[in-house]
Tab-separated table of N, CA, C and O in Angstrom:
chain	number	residue	atom	x	y	z
A	1	MET	N	0.842	-1.175	0.000
A	1	MET	CA	0.000	0.000	0.000
A	1	MET	C	0.889	1.240	0.000
A	1	MET	O	1.953	1.248	0.590
A	2	LYS	N	0.409	2.276	-0.659
A	2	LYS	CA	1.182	3.514	-0.737
A	2	LYS	C	0.767	4.484	0.374
A	2	LYS	O	-0.408	4.585	0.720
A	3	TYR	N	1.763	5.180	0.889
A	3	TYR	CA	1.557	6.193	1.916
A	3	TYR	C	2.248	7.469	1.452
A	3	TYR	O	3.366	7.425	0.939
A	4	ILE	N	1.584	8.582	1.645
A	4	ILE	CA	2.153	9.881	1.303
A	4	ILE	C	2.710	10.482	2.588
A	4	ILE	O	1.994	10.630	3.579
A	5	CYS	N	3.982	10.805	2.557
A	5	CYS	CA	4.670	11.367	3.717
A	5	CYS	C	4.992	12.822	3.415
A	5	CYS	O	5.721	13.115	2.461
A	6	LEU	N	4.430	13.698	4.203
A	6	LEU	CA	4.627	15.137	4.015
A	6	LEU	C	5.644	15.620	5.035
A	6	LEU	O	5.420	15.506	6.237
A	7	GLY	N	6.760	16.134	4.544
A	7	GLY	CA	7.820	16.606	5.435
A	7	GLY	C	7.744	18.115	5.603
A	7	GLY	O	7.663	18.852	4.628
A	8	TYR	N	7.734	18.562	6.838
A	8	TYR	CA	7.657	19.989	7.150
A	8	TYR	C	8.974	20.483	7.720
A	8	TYR	O	9.703	19.731	8.373
A	9	ILE	N	9.254	21.738	7.455
A	9	ILE	CA	10.502	22.331	7.942
A	9	ILE	C	10.291	23.831	8.114
A	9	ILE	O	9.467	24.437	7.422
A	10	GLU	N	11.013	24.420	9.045
A	10	GLU	CA	10.963	25.872	9.213
A	10	GLU	C	11.621	26.525	8.004
A	10	GLU	O	12.692	26.076	7.569
A	11	PRO	N	10.999	27.559	7.448
A	11	PRO	CA	11.639	28.244	6.318
A	11	PRO	C	13.054	28.700	6.691
A	11	PRO	O	13.298	29.150	7.811
A	12	ASN	N	13.966	28.534	5.774
A	12	ASN	CA	15.372	28.947	5.910
A	12	ASN	C	16.156	28.174	6.961
A	12	ASN	O	17.271	28.556	7.292
A	13	LYS	N	15.604	27.081	7.488
A	13	LYS	CA	16.331	26.300	8.496
A	13	LYS	C	17.670	25.817	7.949
A	13	LYS	O	18.696	25.952	8.610
A	14	LEU	N	17.661	25.260	6.742
A	14	LEU	CA	18.907	24.733	6.182
A	14	LEU	C	19.912	25.840	5.894
A	14	LEU	O	21.114	25.647	6.039
A	15	GLU	N	19.415	26.998	5.497
A	15	GLU	CA	20.307	28.111	5.145
A	15	GLU	C	20.892	28.809	6.369
A	15	GLU	O	21.917	29.479	6.271
A	16	THR	N	20.248	28.663	7.526
A	16	THR	CA	20.706	29.405	8.707
A	16	THR	C	21.541	28.565	9.670
A	16	THR	O	22.062	29.100	10.641
A	17	GLN	N	21.661	27.272	9.400
A	17	GLN	CA	22.516	26.454	10.273
A	17	GLN	C	23.884	26.289	9.606
A	17	GLN	O	24.029	26.563	8.414
A	18	PRO	N	24.887	25.885	10.359
A	18	PRO	CA	26.216	25.715	9.762
A	18	PRO	C	26.167	24.765	8.560
A	18	PRO	O	25.441	23.765	8.564
A	19	GLU	N	26.927	25.099	7.537
A	19	GLU	CA	26.940	24.328	6.298
A	19	GLU	C	27.264	22.854	6.545
A	19	GLU	O	26.666	21.958	5.937
A	20	ALA	N	28.197	22.580	7.431
A	20	ALA	CA	28.584	21.197	7.725
A	20	ALA	C	27.404	20.416	8.308
A	20	ALA	O	27.222	19.234	8.011
A	21	VAL	N	26.590	21.069	9.126
A	21	VAL	CA	25.413	20.418	9.724
A	21	VAL	C	24.391	20.108	8.630
A	21	VAL	O	23.826	19.009	8.578
A	22	THR	N	24.163	21.065	7.736
A	22	THR	CA	23.231	20.857	6.622
A	22	THR	C	23.709	19.722	5.732
A	22	THR	O	22.936	18.827	5.375
A	23	HIS	N	24.994	19.733	5.362
A	23	HIS	CA	25.540	18.680	4.499
A	23	HIS	C	25.399	17.311	5.149
A	23	HIS	O	25.018	16.333	4.483
A	24	ALA	N	25.695	17.212	6.423
A	24	ALA	CA	25.595	15.924	7.125
A	24	ALA	C	24.146	15.434	7.139
A	24	ALA	O	23.875	14.255	6.888
A	25	MET	N	23.204	16.343	7.405
A	25	MET	CA	21.798	15.959	7.454
A	25	MET	C	21.296	15.523	6.079
A	25	MET	O	20.637	14.497	5.934
A	26	VAL	N	21.627	16.296	5.055
A	26	VAL	CA	21.201	15.974	3.683
A	26	VAL	C	21.781	14.625	3.264
A	26	VAL	O	21.061	13.770	2.716
A	27	ASP	N	23.058	14.399	3.527
A	27	ASP	CA	23.701	13.135	3.155
A	27	ASP	C	23.055	11.960	3.889
A	27	ASP	O	22.825	10.895	3.307
A	28	GLU	N	22.748	12.160	5.159
A	28	GLU	CA	22.104	11.113	5.951
A	28	GLU	C	20.702	10.806	5.391
A	28	GLU	O	20.310	9.642	5.288
A	29	CYS	N	19.964	11.836	5.021
A	29	CYS	CA	18.622	11.641	4.444
A	29	CYS	C	18.695	10.879	3.126
A	29	CYS	O	17.937	9.927	2.902
A	30	PHE	N	19.606	11.286	2.241
A	30	PHE	CA	19.711	10.622	0.943
A	30	PHE	C	20.209	9.177	1.088
A	30	PHE	O	19.807	8.304	0.323
A	31	THR	N	21.048	8.934	2.076
A	31	THR	CA	21.493	7.568	2.337
A	31	THR	C	20.305	6.698	2.746
A	31	THR	O	20.153	5.569	2.274
A	32	TYR	N	19.437	7.237	3.601
A	32	TYR	CA	18.264	6.467	4.020
A	32	TYR	C	17.284	6.298	2.858
A	32	TYR	O	16.694	5.229	2.686
A	33	ASP	N	17.129	7.327	2.032
A	33	ASP	CA	16.281	7.195	0.838
A	33	ASP	C	16.800	6.072	-0.061
A	33	ASP	O	16.005	5.301	-0.612
A	34	ASP	N	18.120	5.976	-0.202
A	34	ASP	CA	18.711	4.891	-1.001
A	34	ASP	C	18.370	3.528	-0.400
A	34	ASP	O	18.087	2.568	-1.127
A	35	GLU	N	18.384	3.444	0.920
A	35	GLU	CA	18.029	2.193	1.589
A	35	GLU	C	16.549	1.853	1.343
A	35	GLU	O	16.203	0.702	1.082
A	36	LEU	N	15.697	2.866	1.419
A	36	LEU	CA	14.278	2.638	1.125
A	36	LEU	C	14.099	2.144	-0.317
A	36	LEU	O	13.324	1.217	-0.575
A	37	ARG	N	14.823	2.751	-1.265
A	37	ARG	CA	14.767	2.324	-2.671
A	37	ARG	C	15.198	0.868	-2.818
A	37	ARG	O	14.539	0.071	-3.474
A	38	LYS	N	16.341	0.552	-2.218
A	38	LYS	CA	16.923	-0.791	-2.324
A	38	LYS	C	15.943	-1.849	-1.823
A	38	LYS	O	15.876	-2.951	-2.367
A	39	ASN	N	15.160	-1.509	-0.812
A	39	ASN	CA	14.229	-2.462	-0.219
A	39	ASN	C	12.809	-2.351	-0.792
A	39	ASN	O	11.885	-2.970	-0.268
A	40	GLY	N	12.650	-1.550	-1.848
A	40	GLY	CA	11.357	-1.451	-2.523
A	40	GLY	C	10.318	-0.605	-1.822
A	40	GLY	O	9.128	-0.727	-2.112
A	41	HIS	N	10.743	0.283	-0.914
A	41	HIS	CA	9.796	1.102	-0.170
A	41	HIS	C	9.681	2.539	-0.691
A	41	HIS	O	8.732	3.234	-0.361
A	42	PHE	N	10.646	2.982	-1.484
A	42	PHE	CA	10.639	4.362	-1.992
A	42	PHE	C	9.907	4.357	-3.330
A	42	PHE	O	10.409	3.862	-4.324
A	43	ALA	N	8.698	4.912	-3.360
A	43	ALA	CA	7.897	4.923	-4.582
A	43	ALA	C	7.922	6.279	-5.266
A	43	ALA	O	7.316	6.451	-6.316
A	44	GLY	N	8.627	7.246	-4.697
A	44	GLY	CA	8.755	8.565	-5.310
A	44	GLY	C	8.874	9.643	-4.256
A	44	GLY	O	8.658	9.397	-3.076
A	45	GLY	N	9.193	10.821	-4.707
A	45	GLY	CA	9.283	11.936	-3.778
A	45	GLY	C	9.961	13.127	-4.407
A	45	GLY	O	10.693	12.979	-5.391
A	46	HIS	N	9.686	14.286	-3.863
A	46	HIS	CA	10.282	15.524	-4.346
A	46	HIS	C	10.357	16.534	-3.221
A	46	HIS	O	9.446	16.621	-2.391
A	47	ALA	N	11.426	17.295	-3.239
A	47	ALA	CA	11.511	18.460	-2.366
A	47	ALA	C	10.723	19.579	-3.038
A	47	ALA	O	10.494	19.553	-4.247
A	48	LEU	N	10.285	20.525	-2.262
A	48	LEU	CA	9.549	21.669	-2.794
A	48	LEU	C	10.373	22.934	-2.639
A	48	LEU	O	11.146	23.066	-1.690
A	49	GLN	N	10.200	23.852	-3.564
A	49	GLN	CA	10.805	25.165	-3.394
A	49	GLN	C	10.139	25.830	-2.202
A	49	GLN	O	9.095	25.391	-1.728
A	50	GLY	N	10.722	26.895	-1.719
A	50	GLY	CA	10.233	27.575	-0.521
A	50	GLY	C	8.822	28.122	-0.661
A	50	GLY	O	8.318	28.292	-1.779
A	51	PRO	N	8.193	28.398	0.470
A	51	PRO	CA	6.816	28.867	0.454
A	51	PRO	C	6.626	30.196	-0.279
A	51	PRO	O	5.532	30.487	-0.756
A	52	GLN	N	7.687	30.974	-0.427
A	52	GLN	CA	7.568	32.241	-1.146
A	52	GLN	C	7.269	32.018	-2.631
A	52	GLN	O	6.806	32.927	-3.314
A	53	SER	N	7.497	30.798	-3.139
A	53	SER	CA	7.229	30.525	-4.553
A	53	SER	C	5.841	29.916	-4.760
A	53	SER	O	5.477	29.586	-5.880
A	54	ALA	N	5.072	29.778	-3.689
A	54	ALA	CA	3.768	29.112	-3.765
A	54	ALA	C	2.659	30.072	-4.188
A	54	ALA	O	2.759	31.288	-4.035
A	55	ALA	N	1.609	29.492	-4.719
A	55	ALA	CA	0.349	30.190	-4.984
A	55	ALA	C	-0.758	29.286	-4.470
A	55	ALA	O	-0.666	28.059	-4.550
A	56	THR	N	-1.789	29.873	-3.922
A	56	THR	CA	-2.936	29.118	-3.422
A	56	THR	C	-4.158	29.512	-4.227
A	56	THR	O	-4.417	30.704	-4.422
A	57	LEU	N	-4.889	28.513	-4.716
A	57	LEU	CA	-6.102	28.741	-5.493
A	57	LEU	C	-7.310	28.387	-4.643
A	57	LEU	O	-7.322	27.347	-3.985
A	58	ARG	N	-8.298	29.261	-4.666
A	58	ARG	CA	-9.559	29.037	-3.951
A	58	ARG	C	-10.702	29.364	-4.903
A	58	ARG	O	-10.557	30.214	-5.776
A	59	PHE	N	-11.822	28.712	-4.688
A	59	PHE	CA	-13.019	29.013	-5.465
A	59	PHE	C	-13.918	29.862	-4.587
A	59	PHE	O	-14.399	29.412	-3.547
A	60	GLU	N	-14.100	31.130	-4.970
A	60	GLU	CA	-14.916	32.070	-4.191
A	60	GLU	C	-15.833	32.838	-5.127
A	60	GLU	O	-15.402	33.327	-6.176
A	61	ASN	N	-17.087	32.938	-4.724
A	61	ASN	CA	-18.067	33.721	-5.486
A	61	ASN	C	-18.090	33.350	-6.966
A	61	ASN	O	-18.133	34.211	-7.843
A	62	GLY	N	-18.029	32.059	-7.244
A	62	GLY	CA	-18.158	31.587	-8.608
A	62	GLY	C	-16.918	31.686	-9.472
A	62	GLY	O	-16.985	31.463	-10.676
A	63	LYS	N	-15.767	32.034	-8.878
A	63	LYS	CA	-14.548	32.114	-9.689
A	63	LYS	C	-13.337	31.697	-8.865
A	63	LYS	O	-13.371	31.656	-7.638
A	64	VAL	N	-12.258	31.393	-9.574
A	64	VAL	CA	-11.016	31.005	-8.930
A	64	VAL	C	-10.247	32.266	-8.534
A	64	VAL	O	-10.065	33.173	-9.345
A	65	VAL	N	-9.825	32.302	-7.293
A	65	VAL	CA	-9.038	33.414	-6.766
A	65	VAL	C	-7.652	32.875	-6.434
A	65	VAL	O	-7.520	31.853	-5.763
A	66	VAL	N	-6.616	33.542	-6.915
A	66	VAL	CA	-5.240	33.135	-6.686
A	66	VAL	C	-4.598	34.109	-5.711
A	66	VAL	O	-4.658	35.327	-5.900
A	67	THR	N	-3.977	33.560	-4.660
A	67	THR	CA	-3.230	34.395	-3.720
A	67	THR	C	-1.803	33.885	-3.643
A	67	THR	O	-1.541	32.699	-3.856
A	68	ASP	N	-0.878	34.772	-3.349
A	68	ASP	CA	0.520	34.392	-3.190
A	68	ASP	C	0.699	33.649	-1.877
A	68	ASP	O	0.031	33.941	-0.891
A	69	GLY	N	1.626	32.709	-1.886
A	69	GLY	CA	2.009	32.040	-0.658
A	69	GLY	C	1.306	30.723	-0.434
A	69	GLY	O	0.383	30.356	-1.155
A	70	PRO	N	1.756	30.029	0.596
A	70	PRO	CA	1.202	28.711	0.899
A	70	PRO	C	-0.190	28.826	1.524
A	70	PRO	O	-0.581	29.888	2.012
A	71	TYR	N	-0.916	27.714	1.496
A	71	TYR	CA	-2.251	27.668	2.072
A	71	TYR	C	-2.201	27.888	3.579
A	71	TYR	O	-2.950	28.681	4.120
A	72	ALA	N	-1.315	27.169	4.248
A	72	ALA	CA	-1.225	27.252	5.706
A	72	ALA	C	-0.260	28.357	6.114
A	72	ALA	O	0.839	28.453	5.589
A	73	GLU	N	-0.692	29.171	7.028
A	73	GLU	CA	0.191	30.208	7.570
A	73	GLU	C	0.676	29.735	8.931
A	73	GLU	O	0.113	30.054	9.958
A	74	THR	N	1.735	28.926	8.879
A	74	THR	CA	2.286	28.348	10.091
A	74	THR	C	3.793	28.578	10.115
A	74	THR	O	4.384	28.974	9.110
A	75	LYS	N	4.398	28.307	11.252
A	75	LYS	CA	5.846	28.453	11.371
A	75	LYS	C	6.562	27.475	10.448
A	75	LYS	O	7.493	27.845	9.748
A	76	GLU	N	6.111	26.216	10.438
A	76	GLU	CA	6.724	25.210	9.575
A	76	GLU	C	5.936	25.103	8.287
A	76	GLU	O	4.715	25.197	8.285
A	77	GLN	N	6.650	24.933	7.188
A	77	GLN	CA	6.023	24.849	5.875
A	77	GLN	C	6.318	23.492	5.253
A	77	GLN	O	7.320	22.864	5.567
A	78	LEU	N	5.455	23.088	4.345
A	78	LEU	CA	5.657	21.837	3.633
A	78	LEU	C	6.942	21.944	2.838
A	78	LEU	O	7.125	22.852	2.033
A	79	GLY	N	7.862	21.015	3.081
A	79	GLY	CA	9.165	21.053	2.423
A	79	GLY	C	9.325	20.019	1.336
A	79	GLY	O	10.156	20.160	0.451
A	80	GLY	N	8.514	18.958	1.396
A	80	GLY	CA	8.615	17.924	0.375
A	80	GLY	C	7.675	16.782	0.659
A	80	GLY	O	7.044	16.714	1.712
A	81	ILE	N	7.583	15.892	-0.328
A	81	ILE	CA	6.753	14.704	-0.175
A	81	ILE	C	7.582	13.471	-0.488
A	81	ILE	O	8.528	13.529	-1.266
A	82	LEU	N	7.243	12.389	0.146
A	82	LEU	CA	7.861	11.108	-0.132
A	82	LEU	C	6.713	10.111	-0.258
A	82	LEU	O	5.813	10.091	0.582
A	83	ILE	N	6.714	9.336	-1.326
A	83	ILE	CA	5.700	8.311	-1.510
A	83	ILE	C	6.334	6.989	-1.107
A	83	ILE	O	7.352	6.579	-1.662
A	84	LEU	N	5.737	6.379	-0.126
A	84	LEU	CA	6.305	5.210	0.517
A	84	LEU	C	5.445	3.989	0.213
A	84	LEU	O	4.215	4.077	0.223
A	85	GLU	N	6.070	2.884	-0.054
A	85	GLU	CA	5.372	1.602	-0.208
A	85	GLU	C	5.609	0.817	1.074
A	85	GLU	O	6.757	0.555	1.440
A	86	ALA	N	4.521	0.478	1.775
A	86	ALA	CA	4.645	-0.238	3.046
A	86	ALA	C	3.523	-1.262	3.181
A	86	ALA	O	2.490	-1.148	2.521
A	87	ARG	N	3.732	-2.252	4.039
A	87	ARG	CA	2.722	-3.311	4.250
A	87	ARG	C	1.433	-2.736	4.813
A	87	ARG	O	0.345	-3.123	4.428
A	88	ASP	N	1.581	-1.840	5.793
A	88	ASP	CA	0.427	-1.250	6.463
A	88	ASP	C	0.874	0.055	7.129
A	88	ASP	O	2.041	0.452	7.025
A	89	PHE	N	-0.071	0.701	7.800
A	89	PHE	CA	0.209	2.008	8.405
A	89	PHE	C	1.331	1.929	9.437
A	89	PHE	O	2.216	2.778	9.467
A	90	ASN	N	1.308	0.890	10.265
A	90	ASN	CA	2.357	0.746	11.283
A	90	ASN	C	3.726	0.553	10.643
A	90	ASN	O	4.731	1.070	11.149
A	91	HIS	N	3.777	-0.169	9.528
A	91	HIS	CA	5.042	-0.359	8.821
A	91	HIS	C	5.522	0.978	8.260
A	91	HIS	O	6.723	1.297	8.315
A	92	ALA	N	4.594	1.792	7.716
A	92	ALA	CA	4.958	3.116	7.202
A	92	ALA	C	5.528	3.988	8.319
A	92	ALA	O	6.545	4.671	8.135
A	93	ILE	N	4.898	3.948	9.477
A	93	ILE	CA	5.394	4.717	10.633
A	93	ILE	C	6.787	4.225	11.037
A	93	ILE	O	7.689	5.021	11.294
A	94	GLU	N	6.949	2.916	11.061
A	94	GLU	CA	8.256	2.336	11.417
A	94	GLU	C	9.345	2.801	10.451
A	94	GLU	O	10.429	3.220	10.872
A	95	LEU	N	9.049	2.740	9.150
A	95	LEU	CA	10.038	3.153	8.150
A	95	LEU	C	10.371	4.638	8.276
A	95	LEU	O	11.542	5.027	8.248
A	96	MET	N	9.367	5.480	8.403
A	96	MET	CA	9.618	6.922	8.455
A	96	MET	C	10.207	7.366	9.788
A	96	MET	O	10.895	8.373	9.839
A	97	SER	N	9.970	6.602	10.841
A	97	SER	CA	10.558	6.986	12.132
A	97	SER	C	12.069	6.880	12.107
A	97	SER	O	12.762	7.498	12.916
A	98	LYS	N	12.598	6.120	11.150
A	98	LYS	CA	14.052	5.987	11.005
A	98	LYS	C	14.625	7.019	10.037
A	98	LYS	O	15.842	7.100	9.879
A	99	HIS	N	13.758	7.797	9.394
A	99	HIS	CA	14.237	8.769	8.400
A	99	HIS	C	14.890	9.965	9.110
A	99	HIS	O	14.283	10.578	9.977
A	100	PRO	N	16.115	10.272	8.751
A	100	PRO	CA	16.810	11.392	9.394
A	100	PRO	C	16.106	12.737	9.208
A	100	PRO	O	16.298	13.648	10.006
A	101	GLY	N	15.276	12.873	8.179
A	101	GLY	CA	14.569	14.131	7.957
A	101	GLY	C	13.637	14.499	9.091
A	101	GLY	O	13.296	15.674	9.263
A	102	VAL	N	13.231	13.517	9.889
A	102	VAL	CA	12.356	13.796	11.028
A	102	VAL	C	13.048	14.732	12.019
A	102	VAL	O	12.400	15.492	12.726
A	103	LYS	N	14.380	14.714	12.029
A	103	LYS	CA	15.128	15.604	12.919
A	103	LYS	C	14.981	17.065	12.493
A	103	LYS	O	15.107	17.969	13.314
A	104	ALA	N	14.719	17.309	11.210
A	104	ALA	CA	14.609	18.679	10.691
A	104	ALA	C	13.212	19.247	10.877
A	104	ALA	O	13.027	20.463	10.900
A	105	GLY	N	12.239	18.402	10.995
A	105	GLY	CA	10.858	18.843	11.144
A	105	GLY	C	9.929	17.652	11.061
A	105	GLY	O	10.327	16.564	10.645
A	106	PRO	N	8.691	17.837	11.441
A	106	PRO	CA	7.769	16.700	11.500
A	106	PRO	C	7.398	16.161	10.119
A	106	PRO	O	7.472	16.867	9.119
A	107	PHE	N	7.033	14.904	10.092
A	107	PHE	CA	6.481	14.248	8.909
A	107	PHE	C	5.049	13.844	9.221
A	107	PHE	O	4.775	13.306	10.291
A	108	GLU	N	4.159	14.108	8.300
A	108	GLU	CA	2.784	13.627	8.392
A	108	GLU	C	2.661	12.465	7.409
A	108	GLU	O	3.100	12.572	6.266
A	109	ILE	N	2.077	11.363	7.860
A	109	ILE	CA	1.918	10.181	7.010
A	109	ILE	C	0.431	9.925	6.811
A	109	ILE	O	-0.325	9.873	7.790
A	110	ARG	N	0.030	9.785	5.543
A	110	ARG	CA	-1.361	9.457	5.239
A	110	ARG	C	-1.412	8.350	4.206
A	110	ARG	O	-0.641	8.363	3.240
A	111	PRO	N	-2.348	7.405	4.385
A	111	PRO	CA	-2.527	6.398	3.337
A	111	PRO	C	-3.001	7.081	2.054
A	111	PRO	O	-3.815	8.006	2.102
A	112	ALA	N	-2.469	6.639	0.926
A	112	ALA	CA	-2.934	7.152	-0.356
A	112	ALA	C	-4.331	6.587	-0.604
A	112	ALA	O	-4.594	5.420	-0.322
A	113	ALA	N	-5.213	7.414	-1.105
A	113	ALA	CA	-6.574	6.975	-1.390
A	113	ALA	C	-6.607	6.222	-2.716
A	113	ALA	O	-5.962	6.615	-3.681
A	114	ASP	N	-7.356	5.142	-2.740
A	114	ASP	CA	-7.567	4.385	-3.972
A	114	ASP	C	-8.812	4.951	-4.648
A	114	ASP	O	-9.931	4.741	-4.173
A	115	LEU	N	-8.615	5.688	-5.719
A	115	LEU	CA	-9.720	6.330	-6.420
A	115	LEU	C	-10.178	5.551	-7.644
A	115	LEU	O	-10.991	6.047	-8.413
A	116	SER	N	-9.688	4.326	-7.822
A	116	SER	CA	-9.994	3.593	-9.047
A	116	SER	C	-11.494	3.391	-9.242
A	116	SER	O	-12.009	3.570	-10.358
A	117	GLU	N	-12.229	3.047	-8.204
A	117	GLU	CA	-13.680	2.867	-8.337
A	117	GLU	C	-14.363	4.192	-8.668
A	117	GLU	O	-15.246	4.260	-9.527
A	118	MET	N	-13.958	5.267	-8.003
A	118	MET	CA	-14.532	6.582	-8.263
A	118	MET	C	-14.253	7.017	-9.704
A	118	MET	O	-15.120	7.576	-10.378
A	119	ILE	N	-13.051	6.737	-10.188
A	119	ILE	CA	-12.682	7.091	-11.566
A	119	ILE	C	-13.529	6.305	-12.553
A	119	ILE	O	-14.047	6.860	-13.523
A	120	GLN	N	-13.695	5.006	-12.304
A	120	GLN	CA	-14.509	4.180	-13.196
A	120	GLN	C	-15.954	4.661	-13.244
A	120	GLN	O	-16.564	4.735	-14.314
A	121	GLU	N	-16.509	4.995	-12.095
A	121	GLU	CA	-17.890	5.501	-12.057
A	121	GLU	C	-17.997	6.820	-12.809
A	121	GLU	O	-18.954	7.049	-13.547
A	122	SER	N	-17.019	7.689	-12.653
A	122	SER	CA	-17.017	8.968	-13.361
A	122	SER	C	-16.906	8.754	-14.866
A	122	SER	O	-17.603	9.415	-15.650
A	123	GLU	N	-16.023	7.840	-15.264
A	123	GLU	CA	-15.878	7.546	-16.693
A	123	GLU	C	-17.192	7.032	-17.273
A	123	GLU	O	-17.591	7.406	-18.376
A	124	ARG	N	-17.873	6.183	-16.506
A	124	ARG	CA	-19.153	5.648	-16.961
A	124	ARG	C	-20.184	6.773	-17.104
A	124	ARG	O	-20.887	6.856	-18.103
A	125	ARG	N	-20.274	7.668	-16.136
A	125	ARG	CA	-21.216	8.790	-16.209
A	125	ARG	C	-20.902	9.687	-17.391
A	125	ARG	O	-21.798	10.113	-18.133
A	126	ARG	N	-19.601	9.988	-17.580
A	126	ARG	CA	-19.220	10.873	-18.686
A	126	ARG	C	-19.486	10.211	-20.028
A	126	ARG	O	-19.906	10.871	-20.978
A	127	SER	N	-19.272	8.907	-20.116
A	127	SER	CA	-19.554	8.174	-21.346
A	127	SER	C	-21.053	8.186	-21.645
A	127	SER	O	-21.473	8.366	-22.786
A	128	ASP	N	-21.862	7.998	-20.583
A	128	ASP	CA	-23.328	8.036	-20.759
A	128	ASP	C	-23.789	9.415	-21.212
A	128	ASP	O	-24.707	9.528	-22.023
A	129	ASN	N	-23.153	10.469	-20.713
A	129	ASN	CA	-23.517	11.842	-21.107
A	129	ASN	C	-23.130	12.147	-22.541
A	129	ASN	O	-23.766	12.972	-23.184
A	130	ASP	N	-22.055	11.510	-23.033
A	130	ASP	CA	-21.602	11.750	-24.408
A	130	ASP	C	-22.462	11.006	-25.421
A	130	ASP	O	-22.469	11.358	-26.605
A	131	ALA	N	-23.175	9.980	-24.955
A	131	ALA	CA	-23.974	9.160	-25.891
A	131	ALA	C	-25.277	9.815	-26.278
A	131	ALA	O	-25.776	10.744	-25.818
């Protein structure tokens, strides 16, 4: 089963700590990611640019409104995602609890939703509407 792991970090944390500390942490994280890959648990992931590069879209009064910045106005911002393949939720927690990135900020783990049935039903409705 796939789990989406959302990693949070304080903005500029990596830039404001000593370079050697950042390098050691990054190297440790990538080493663990390699271990996850080797064991078939790393299904994907990406770091995100800083929150200053974000835009948030909302639907208000019948139209889409775009605002600068991230959706959440919190001290810690979403820094990246990791898609994890694990037996179950407890296994996902076990795997991520060993990830060195947890030292930089919290990780939120959520099971990926299986939308295949919803997609099939939607395809059927759209096909019926086209006929």
